[in-house]
Amino acid sequence: ISSTGIITMKEITPEVKVYNTRLWKANVGVATQSYKQFDSKTRIHLILWQCSYLYGIDYYMLQRLVDAESSGRERLVSYNSDGTKDAGAFQFNSAYLKYFAWKYNHGKEIGEFDTVQQANVACKYLLHLYESTGSWYLAICAYNCGLTKVREHRIPDTTKAYVLKILDADTLNKESGKILSYYLAQYL
């Protein structure tokens, strides 16, 4: 594992590379089969790697998102003050699971700790947010605090700090014009 805590390609064994390449060639979405044979960090890496390939989302951004949400703990449960709970590597809120299942998982229930399902749904949701806002910065903000708050210019400081953990400096520089355009378009 690199100094950043992210598994690099050099550290993946040939067995893992072959396994993941076979899944990539299937190109049918991230498969749910036999990731269980790998330890948690490798399993998450493989899932994110394939999601990055299939959905065209930067792998490192996905890795940092999982790190910010759950520190890579697939069985993490957090309880919220409103009585809901967030569960799994992507910390999906229990209040929205049925909606996410309907909108992004063909109506199939999303397993609370099923990282493969959560990764697929999270990527589809992120792409929706990106298409809605035109910016990865705003999409990540909306992932954390909701699209309504982003549209209403009510992004909490905690969400702004959260996004800085996920997006690298180059992406933030490229995004600055898109963010300004998004908000100006609402007033013109």
Tab-separated table of C-alpha atoms in Angstrom:
chain	number	residue	atom	x	y	z
A	1	ILE	CA	0.000	0.000	0.000
A	2	SER	CA	1.351	3.404	-0.945
A	3	SER	CA	2.024	6.183	1.550
A	4	THR	CA	-1.431	7.601	0.785
A	5	GLY	CA	-3.046	4.333	1.878
A	6	ILE	CA	-4.270	3.609	-1.646
A	7	ILE	CA	-3.422	0.262	-3.189
A	8	THR	CA	-1.363	0.792	-6.340
A	9	MET	CA	-1.151	-1.443	-9.384
A	10	LYS	CA	2.382	-2.525	-8.412
A	11	GLU	CA	1.037	-4.001	-5.193
A	12	ILE	CA	-1.668	-6.110	-6.794
A	13	THR	CA	-0.654	-9.709	-7.263
A	14	PRO	CA	-0.786	-11.311	-10.731
A	15	GLU	CA	-3.698	-13.464	-9.513
A	16	VAL	CA	-5.725	-10.347	-8.671
A	17	LYS	CA	-4.817	-8.704	-12.005
A	18	VAL	CA	-5.999	-11.734	-13.970
A	19	TYR	CA	-9.217	-11.956	-11.935
A	20	ASN	CA	-10.022	-8.296	-12.418
A	21	THR	CA	-9.155	-8.353	-16.136
A	22	ARG	CA	-11.602	-11.224	-16.648
A	23	LEU	CA	-14.339	-9.214	-14.927
A	24	TRP	CA	-13.517	-6.135	-16.999
A	25	LYS	CA	-13.845	-8.086	-20.219
A	26	ALA	CA	-17.305	-9.237	-19.145
A	27	ASN	CA	-18.276	-5.531	-19.130
A	28	VAL	CA	-21.676	-6.155	-17.576
A	29	GLY	CA	-21.358	-3.963	-14.508
A	30	VAL	CA	-19.385	-4.830	-11.430
A	31	ALA	CA	-20.003	-8.497	-10.768
A	32	THR	CA	-21.075	-9.664	-7.343
A	33	GLN	CA	-19.304	-13.010	-7.594
A	34	SER	CA	-16.416	-14.112	-5.415
A	35	TYR	CA	-14.834	-10.876	-4.292
A	36	LYS	CA	-15.116	-12.538	-0.875
A	37	GLN	CA	-11.908	-14.461	-1.557
A	38	PHE	CA	-9.920	-11.245	-1.082
A	39	ASP	CA	-9.243	-9.218	2.054
A	40	SER	CA	-11.377	-6.094	2.539
A	41	LYS	CA	-8.869	-3.533	1.188
A	42	THR	CA	-8.166	-5.565	-1.948
A	43	ARG	CA	-11.873	-6.256	-2.453
A	44	ILE	CA	-12.730	-2.559	-2.266
A	45	HIS	CA	-9.830	-1.751	-4.600
A	46	LEU	CA	-11.049	-4.249	-7.191
A	47	ILE	CA	-14.627	-3.007	-6.985
A	48	LEU	CA	-13.580	0.644	-7.321
A	49	TRP	CA	-11.172	-0.180	-10.111
A	50	GLN	CA	-13.889	-1.858	-12.110
A	51	CYS	CA	-16.419	0.885	-11.361
A	52	SER	CA	-13.894	3.462	-12.526
A	53	TYR	CA	-13.473	1.561	-15.772
A	54	LEU	CA	-17.170	0.930	-16.369
A	55	TYR	CA	-18.539	4.337	-15.381
A	56	GLY	CA	-15.606	6.547	-16.391
A	57	ILE	CA	-15.161	8.025	-12.923
A	58	ASP	CA	-11.649	8.669	-11.633
A	59	TYR	CA	-10.486	5.730	-9.485
A	60	TYR	CA	-8.633	7.930	-6.993
A	61	MET	CA	-11.682	10.124	-6.490
A	62	LEU	CA	-13.769	7.009	-5.740
A	63	GLN	CA	-11.073	5.725	-3.364
A	64	ARG	CA	-10.982	9.030	-1.476
A	65	LEU	CA	-14.792	9.079	-1.363
A	66	VAL	CA	-14.842	5.659	0.314
A	67	ASP	CA	-12.044	6.750	2.652
A	68	ALA	CA	-13.984	9.895	3.628
A	69	GLU	CA	-17.259	8.014	4.068
A	70	SER	CA	-16.131	4.897	5.924
A	71	SER	CA	-12.327	4.661	5.947
A	72	GLY	CA	-12.867	1.607	3.769
A	73	ARG	CA	-14.860	-0.261	6.418
A	74	GLU	CA	-17.506	-2.255	4.601
A	75	ARG	CA	-19.544	-3.015	7.732
A	76	LEU	CA	-19.538	0.460	9.271
A	77	VAL	CA	-22.853	1.712	10.665
A	78	SER	CA	-23.344	5.331	11.753
A	79	TYR	CA	-26.474	6.508	13.517
A	80	ASN	CA	-27.846	9.965	12.724
A	81	SER	CA	-29.690	12.362	15.007
A	82	ASP	CA	-32.828	12.069	12.850
A	83	GLY	CA	-33.114	8.339	13.603
A	84	THR	CA	-31.732	7.129	10.262
A	85	LYS	CA	-28.517	5.232	9.853
A	86	ASP	CA	-25.745	5.217	7.283
A	87	ALA	CA	-24.277	1.818	6.448
A	88	GLY	CA	-21.563	0.214	4.376
A	89	ALA	CA	-18.454	1.466	2.604
A	90	PHE	CA	-20.414	4.232	0.839
A	91	GLN	CA	-22.510	5.063	3.931
A	92	PHE	CA	-25.909	5.059	2.219
A	93	ASN	CA	-28.584	6.634	4.391
A	94	SER	CA	-31.416	4.259	5.293
A	95	ALA	CA	-34.003	6.926	4.444
A	96	TYR	CA	-32.965	6.863	0.781
A	97	LEU	CA	-32.285	3.163	0.168
A	98	LYS	CA	-35.659	2.455	-1.451
A	99	TYR	CA	-35.321	5.465	-3.739
A	100	PHE	CA	-31.765	4.497	-4.735
A	101	ALA	CA	-32.897	0.912	-5.351
A	102	TRP	CA	-35.719	2.109	-7.589
A	103	LYS	CA	-33.706	4.752	-9.464
A	104	TYR	CA	-30.237	3.196	-9.739
A	105	ASN	CA	-30.547	-0.558	-9.063
A	106	HIS	CA	-33.461	-1.665	-11.306
A	107	GLY	CA	-35.787	-1.765	-8.289
A	108	LYS	CA	-33.686	-4.407	-6.527
A	109	GLU	CA	-33.035	-3.925	-2.826
A	110	ILE	CA	-29.537	-2.658	-2.006
A	111	GLY	CA	-27.729	-4.755	0.568
A	112	GLU	CA	-26.712	-2.698	3.570
A	113	PHE	CA	-23.188	-4.135	3.458
A	114	ASP	CA	-23.019	-5.184	-0.194
A	115	THR	CA	-20.090	-3.101	-1.395
A	116	VAL	CA	-20.521	-4.190	-5.006
A	117	GLN	CA	-24.139	-2.997	-5.133
A	118	GLN	CA	-23.322	0.160	-3.211
A	119	ALA	CA	-20.419	0.969	-5.552
A	120	ASN	CA	-22.569	0.544	-8.658
A	121	VAL	CA	-25.365	2.666	-7.201
A	122	ALA	CA	-22.939	5.305	-5.881
A	123	CYS	CA	-21.321	5.646	-9.325
A	124	LYS	CA	-24.680	5.940	-11.082
A	125	TYR	CA	-25.780	8.507	-8.505
A	126	LEU	CA	-22.526	10.470	-8.843
A	127	LEU	CA	-22.922	10.539	-12.628
A	128	HIS	CA	-26.496	11.811	-12.189
A	129	LEU	CA	-25.247	14.519	-9.829
A	130	TYR	CA	-22.444	15.433	-12.236
A	131	GLU	CA	-24.908	15.685	-15.129
A	132	SER	CA	-27.210	17.823	-12.954
A	133	THR	CA	-24.484	20.237	-11.853
A	134	GLY	CA	-21.797	19.995	-14.549
A	135	SER	CA	-19.085	19.876	-11.909
A	136	TRP	CA	-17.423	17.160	-9.852
A	137	TYR	CA	-17.061	19.616	-6.968
A	138	LEU	CA	-20.794	20.256	-6.871
A	139	ALA	CA	-21.598	16.577	-7.503
A	140	ILE	CA	-19.531	15.553	-4.466
A	141	CYS	CA	-21.167	18.340	-2.429
A	142	ALA	CA	-24.589	17.016	-3.443
A	143	TYR	CA	-23.532	13.433	-2.608
A	144	ASN	CA	-22.769	14.629	0.916
A	145	CYS	CA	-25.473	17.201	1.674
A	146	GLY	CA	-28.086	16.740	-1.055
A	147	LEU	CA	-28.758	18.328	-4.422
A	148	THR	CA	-31.374	20.696	-2.995
A	149	LYS	CA	-28.835	22.379	-0.715
A	150	VAL	CA	-26.415	22.737	-3.628
A	151	ARG	CA	-29.111	24.278	-5.847
A	152	GLU	CA	-30.175	26.624	-3.059
A	153	HIS	CA	-26.566	27.709	-2.359
A	154	ARG	CA	-26.703	26.297	1.186
A	155	ILE	CA	-23.603	24.076	1.149
A	156	PRO	CA	-22.490	23.586	4.767
A	157	ASP	CA	-18.860	24.227	5.724
A	158	THR	CA	-18.566	20.574	6.772
A	159	THR	CA	-19.473	19.550	3.208
A	160	LYS	CA	-16.902	21.949	1.738
A	161	ALA	CA	-14.239	20.373	3.967
A	162	TYR	CA	-15.480	16.906	2.953
A	163	VAL	CA	-15.062	17.719	-0.755
A	164	LEU	CA	-11.500	18.915	-0.200
A	165	LYS	CA	-10.670	15.423	1.108
A	166	ILE	CA	-11.943	13.869	-2.121
A	167	LEU	CA	-10.943	16.104	-5.030
A	168	ASP	CA	-7.287	16.754	-5.840
A	169	ALA	CA	-5.884	20.245	-6.512
A	170	ASP	CA	-5.861	19.819	-10.313
A	171	THR	CA	-9.525	18.848	-10.361
A	172	LEU	CA	-10.441	21.750	-8.077
A	173	ASN	CA	-8.624	24.187	-10.402
A	174	LYS	CA	-10.439	22.811	-13.451
A	175	GLU	CA	-13.774	22.890	-11.613
A	176	SER	CA	-13.678	26.535	-10.479
A	177	GLY	CA	-15.068	27.874	-13.776
A	178	LYS	CA	-17.777	25.192	-13.902
A	179	ILE	CA	-18.928	26.026	-10.382
A	180	LEU	CA	-19.177	29.724	-11.213
A	181	SER	CA	-21.033	28.946	-14.458
A	182	TYR	CA	-23.499	26.688	-12.634
A	183	TYR	CA	-24.443	29.346	-10.120
A	184	LEU	CA	-24.462	32.234	-12.630
A	185	ALA	CA	-26.743	30.262	-14.979
A	186	GLN	CA	-29.364	30.184	-12.243
A	187	TYR	CA	-29.500	33.981	-12.175
A	188	LEU	CA	-29.339	34.727	-15.901
